[in-house]
Amino acid sequence: MGDMSVGPCYYCGHIGPLNITYYNYPIVCNCCDGNHKIRIEHCNNCKTEQPIQTKIWISTEKLLDPVGENLFVKIS
Ligand SMILES: [Zn+2]
Ligand SMILES: [Zn+2]
């Protein structure tokens, strides 16, 4: 996605024009539209790295029956 924003870089804190990188995960959560994704805003100098953890909202009903509720989805 080619949108830009301005603010502090996620990695170095430098304030300026930022690139946006999304990391996608094959779980249909309640916090994102479709599969779970992490949005990282970063400057041109920083190499993006996948965050080591993420918070995710999932309904407990889905969690009790992940296969029947189609909790998992294929991402490209
Ligand atoms: Zn940076
Ligand atoms: Zn999510």
Short mmCIF file of N, CA and C and ligand atoms in Angstrom, two decimals:
data_model
loop_
_atom_site.label_atom_id
_atom_site.label_comp_id
_atom_site.label_asym_id
_atom_site.label_seq_id
_atom_site.Cartn_x
_atom_site.Cartn_y
_atom_site.Cartn_z
N MET A 1 0.84 -1.18 0.00
CA MET A 1 0.00 0.00 0.00
C MET A 1 0.89 1.24 0.00
N GLY A 2 0.51 2.23 -0.74
CA GLY A 2 1.38 3.35 -0.94
C GLY A 2 1.08 4.60 -0.14
N ASP A 3 0.31 4.45 0.95
CA ASP A 3 -0.01 5.68 1.69
C ASP A 3 1.17 6.13 2.55
N MET A 4 1.26 7.42 2.78
CA MET A 4 2.37 8.00 3.55
C MET A 4 1.77 8.75 4.73
N SER A 5 2.55 8.86 5.79
CA SER A 5 2.14 9.73 6.87
C SER A 5 3.39 10.39 7.45
N VAL A 6 3.19 11.29 8.39
CA VAL A 6 4.32 12.01 9.00
C VAL A 6 4.24 11.79 10.50
N GLY A 7 5.38 11.55 11.13
CA GLY A 7 5.39 11.35 12.57
C GLY A 7 6.66 10.65 12.97
N PRO A 8 6.71 10.15 14.22
CA PRO A 8 7.92 9.47 14.67
C PRO A 8 8.02 8.05 14.10
N CYS A 9 9.24 7.70 13.67
CA CYS A 9 9.51 6.35 13.16
C CYS A 9 9.37 5.35 14.30
N TYR A 10 8.78 4.21 13.99
CA TYR A 10 8.56 3.15 14.99
C TYR A 10 9.89 2.67 15.58
N TYR A 11 10.95 2.67 14.78
CA TYR A 11 12.23 2.10 15.22
C TYR A 11 13.16 3.12 15.85
N CYS A 12 13.37 4.28 15.18
CA CYS A 12 14.38 5.23 15.67
C CYS A 12 13.78 6.51 16.25
N GLY A 13 12.47 6.72 16.07
CA GLY A 13 11.83 7.89 16.65
C GLY A 13 11.99 9.17 15.85
N HIS A 14 12.74 9.10 14.74
CA HIS A 14 12.94 10.26 13.88
C HIS A 14 11.59 10.74 13.34
N ILE A 15 11.37 12.06 13.43
CA ILE A 15 10.10 12.59 12.94
C ILE A 15 10.27 13.08 11.50
N GLY A 16 9.44 12.60 10.63
CA GLY A 16 9.53 12.96 9.22
C GLY A 16 8.54 12.14 8.43
N PRO A 17 8.68 12.17 7.11
CA PRO A 17 7.79 11.36 6.28
C PRO A 17 8.03 9.88 6.57
N LEU A 18 6.97 9.13 6.65
CA LEU A 18 7.09 7.72 7.03
C LEU A 18 6.54 6.81 5.94
N ASN A 19 7.17 5.68 5.80
CA ASN A 19 6.61 4.61 4.98
C ASN A 19 5.77 3.73 5.90
N ILE A 20 4.83 3.04 5.30
CA ILE A 20 3.97 2.16 6.09
C ILE A 20 4.12 0.73 5.59
N THR A 21 4.44 -0.16 6.50
CA THR A 21 4.54 -1.57 6.15
C THR A 21 3.52 -2.35 6.97
N TYR A 22 2.83 -3.28 6.31
CA TYR A 22 1.88 -4.13 7.01
C TYR A 22 2.43 -5.55 7.10
N TYR A 23 2.32 -6.14 8.26
CA TYR A 23 2.61 -7.56 8.43
C TYR A 23 1.28 -8.27 8.61
N ASN A 24 1.07 -9.31 7.81
CA ASN A 24 -0.22 -10.01 7.81
C ASN A 24 -0.12 -11.38 8.46
N TYR A 25 -1.15 -11.75 9.18
CA TYR A 25 -1.18 -13.04 9.88
C TYR A 25 -2.45 -13.79 9.53
N PRO A 26 -2.35 -15.13 9.43
CA PRO A 26 -3.47 -15.92 8.90
C PRO A 26 -4.55 -16.23 9.94
N ILE A 27 -4.96 -15.21 10.68
CA ILE A 27 -6.00 -15.40 11.69
C ILE A 27 -7.05 -14.32 11.50
N VAL A 28 -8.32 -14.74 11.45
CA VAL A 28 -9.40 -13.77 11.34
C VAL A 28 -9.73 -13.29 12.75
N CYS A 29 -9.30 -12.08 13.09
CA CYS A 29 -9.46 -11.55 14.45
C CYS A 29 -10.66 -10.62 14.51
N ASN A 30 -10.91 -10.08 15.70
CA ASN A 30 -11.99 -9.11 15.86
C ASN A 30 -11.47 -7.67 15.83
N CYS A 31 -10.15 -7.51 15.78
CA CYS A 31 -9.60 -6.15 15.85
C CYS A 31 -9.29 -5.57 14.47
N CYS A 32 -9.16 -6.40 13.44
CA CYS A 32 -8.83 -5.91 12.12
C CYS A 32 -9.93 -6.27 11.14
N ASP A 33 -9.89 -5.66 10.00
CA ASP A 33 -10.83 -5.97 8.93
C ASP A 33 -10.26 -7.16 8.17
N GLY A 34 -10.83 -8.34 8.35
CA GLY A 34 -10.29 -9.55 7.72
C GLY A 34 -9.22 -10.18 8.60
N ASN A 35 -8.07 -10.52 7.98
CA ASN A 35 -7.00 -11.16 8.76
C ASN A 35 -6.28 -10.15 9.64
N HIS A 36 -5.62 -10.68 10.68
CA HIS A 36 -4.89 -9.80 11.59
C HIS A 36 -3.68 -9.18 10.89
N LYS A 37 -3.48 -7.89 11.10
CA LYS A 37 -2.32 -7.22 10.52
C LYS A 37 -1.71 -6.23 11.50
N ILE A 38 -0.42 -6.04 11.37
CA ILE A 38 0.29 -5.03 12.15
C ILE A 38 0.76 -3.96 11.20
N ARG A 39 0.47 -2.71 11.53
CA ARG A 39 0.86 -1.57 10.70
C ARG A 39 2.06 -0.90 11.36
N ILE A 40 3.14 -0.78 10.63
CA ILE A 40 4.35 -0.15 11.17
C ILE A 40 4.69 1.05 10.32
N GLU A 41 4.86 2.19 10.98
CA GLU A 41 5.26 3.41 10.28
C GLU A 41 6.74 3.63 10.56
N HIS A 42 7.52 3.77 9.51
CA HIS A 42 8.97 3.86 9.70
C HIS A 42 9.60 4.78 8.66
N CYS A 43 10.77 5.33 9.01
CA CYS A 43 11.47 6.23 8.10
C CYS A 43 12.21 5.42 7.03
N ASN A 44 12.80 6.12 6.08
CA ASN A 44 13.50 5.46 4.98
C ASN A 44 14.78 4.77 5.42
N ASN A 45 15.35 5.20 6.55
CA ASN A 45 16.64 4.67 6.97
C ASN A 45 16.53 3.36 7.72
N CYS A 46 15.37 3.07 8.24
CA CYS A 46 15.22 1.88 9.07
C CYS A 46 14.71 0.70 8.26
N LYS A 47 15.36 -0.43 8.45
CA LYS A 47 14.93 -1.67 7.82
C LYS A 47 13.78 -2.22 8.66
N THR A 48 12.70 -2.64 8.02
CA THR A 48 11.57 -3.12 8.81
C THR A 48 11.81 -4.54 9.30
N GLU A 49 11.37 -4.76 10.49
CA GLU A 49 11.47 -6.09 11.08
C GLU A 49 10.12 -6.44 11.65
N GLN A 50 9.77 -7.69 11.52
CA GLN A 50 8.53 -8.16 12.09
C GLN A 50 8.57 -8.00 13.62
N PRO A 51 7.54 -7.38 14.20
CA PRO A 51 7.52 -7.25 15.66
C PRO A 51 7.49 -8.64 16.31
N ILE A 52 8.08 -8.78 17.49
CA ILE A 52 8.14 -10.11 18.08
C ILE A 52 6.82 -10.54 18.70
N GLN A 53 5.95 -9.59 19.00
CA GLN A 53 4.65 -10.00 19.51
C GLN A 53 3.58 -9.00 19.11
N THR A 54 2.34 -9.41 19.22
CA THR A 54 1.22 -8.55 18.86
C THR A 54 0.06 -8.82 19.79
N LYS A 55 -0.75 -7.80 20.01
CA LYS A 55 -1.99 -8.01 20.75
C LYS A 55 -3.08 -8.29 19.74
N ILE A 56 -3.94 -9.21 20.08
CA ILE A 56 -4.99 -9.60 19.13
C ILE A 56 -6.29 -9.86 19.89
N TRP A 57 -7.38 -9.35 19.33
CA TRP A 57 -8.70 -9.61 19.91
C TRP A 57 -9.35 -10.74 19.13
N ILE A 58 -9.75 -11.78 19.87
CA ILE A 58 -10.46 -12.90 19.25
C ILE A 58 -11.63 -13.24 20.16
N SER A 59 -12.80 -13.48 19.59
CA SER A 59 -13.92 -13.85 20.43
C SER A 59 -13.66 -15.25 21.00
N THR A 60 -14.03 -15.45 22.24
CA THR A 60 -13.77 -16.73 22.91
C THR A 60 -14.52 -17.87 22.23
N GLU A 61 -15.66 -17.56 21.63
CA GLU A 61 -16.40 -18.58 20.89
C GLU A 61 -15.56 -19.17 19.76
N LYS A 62 -14.88 -18.27 19.01
CA LYS A 62 -14.01 -18.70 17.93
C LYS A 62 -12.84 -19.51 18.46
N LEU A 63 -12.34 -19.08 19.61
CA LEU A 63 -11.16 -19.72 20.18
C LEU A 63 -11.48 -21.15 20.64
N LEU A 64 -12.73 -21.37 21.07
CA LEU A 64 -13.13 -22.70 21.53
C LEU A 64 -13.31 -23.67 20.37
N ASP A 65 -13.62 -23.14 19.19
CA ASP A 65 -13.83 -23.99 18.01
C ASP A 65 -13.18 -23.33 16.80
N PRO A 66 -11.85 -23.25 16.78
CA PRO A 66 -11.15 -22.50 15.73
C PRO A 66 -11.38 -23.05 14.33
N VAL A 67 -11.55 -24.37 14.22
CA VAL A 67 -11.74 -24.95 12.89
C VAL A 67 -13.17 -24.70 12.40
N GLY A 68 -14.14 -25.01 13.25
CA GLY A 68 -15.55 -24.81 12.89
C GLY A 68 -15.88 -23.35 12.63
N GLU A 69 -15.22 -22.45 13.35
CA GLU A 69 -15.49 -21.01 13.20
C GLU A 69 -14.59 -20.35 12.15
N ASN A 70 -13.78 -21.16 11.46
CA ASN A 70 -12.86 -20.62 10.44
C ASN A 70 -11.98 -19.50 10.96
N LEU A 71 -11.33 -19.78 12.08
CA LEU A 71 -10.43 -18.78 12.67
C LEU A 71 -9.23 -18.52 11.79
N PHE A 72 -8.79 -19.56 11.09
CA PHE A 72 -7.58 -19.43 10.28
C PHE A 72 -7.92 -19.19 8.82
N VAL A 73 -7.13 -18.39 8.18
CA VAL A 73 -7.39 -18.04 6.79
C VAL A 73 -6.06 -18.05 6.05
N LYS A 74 -6.10 -18.34 4.76
CA LYS A 74 -4.86 -18.30 3.96
C LYS A 74 -4.58 -16.86 3.57
N ILE A 75 -3.33 -16.44 3.72
CA ILE A 75 -2.96 -15.11 3.23
C ILE A 75 -1.93 -15.26 2.13
N SER A 76 -1.95 -14.31 1.21
CA SER A 76 -1.01 -14.42 0.10
C SER A 76 0.29 -13.73 0.45
ZN ZN B 1 13.75 5.17 11.56
ZN ZN B 2 -6.37 -7.99 14.41
#
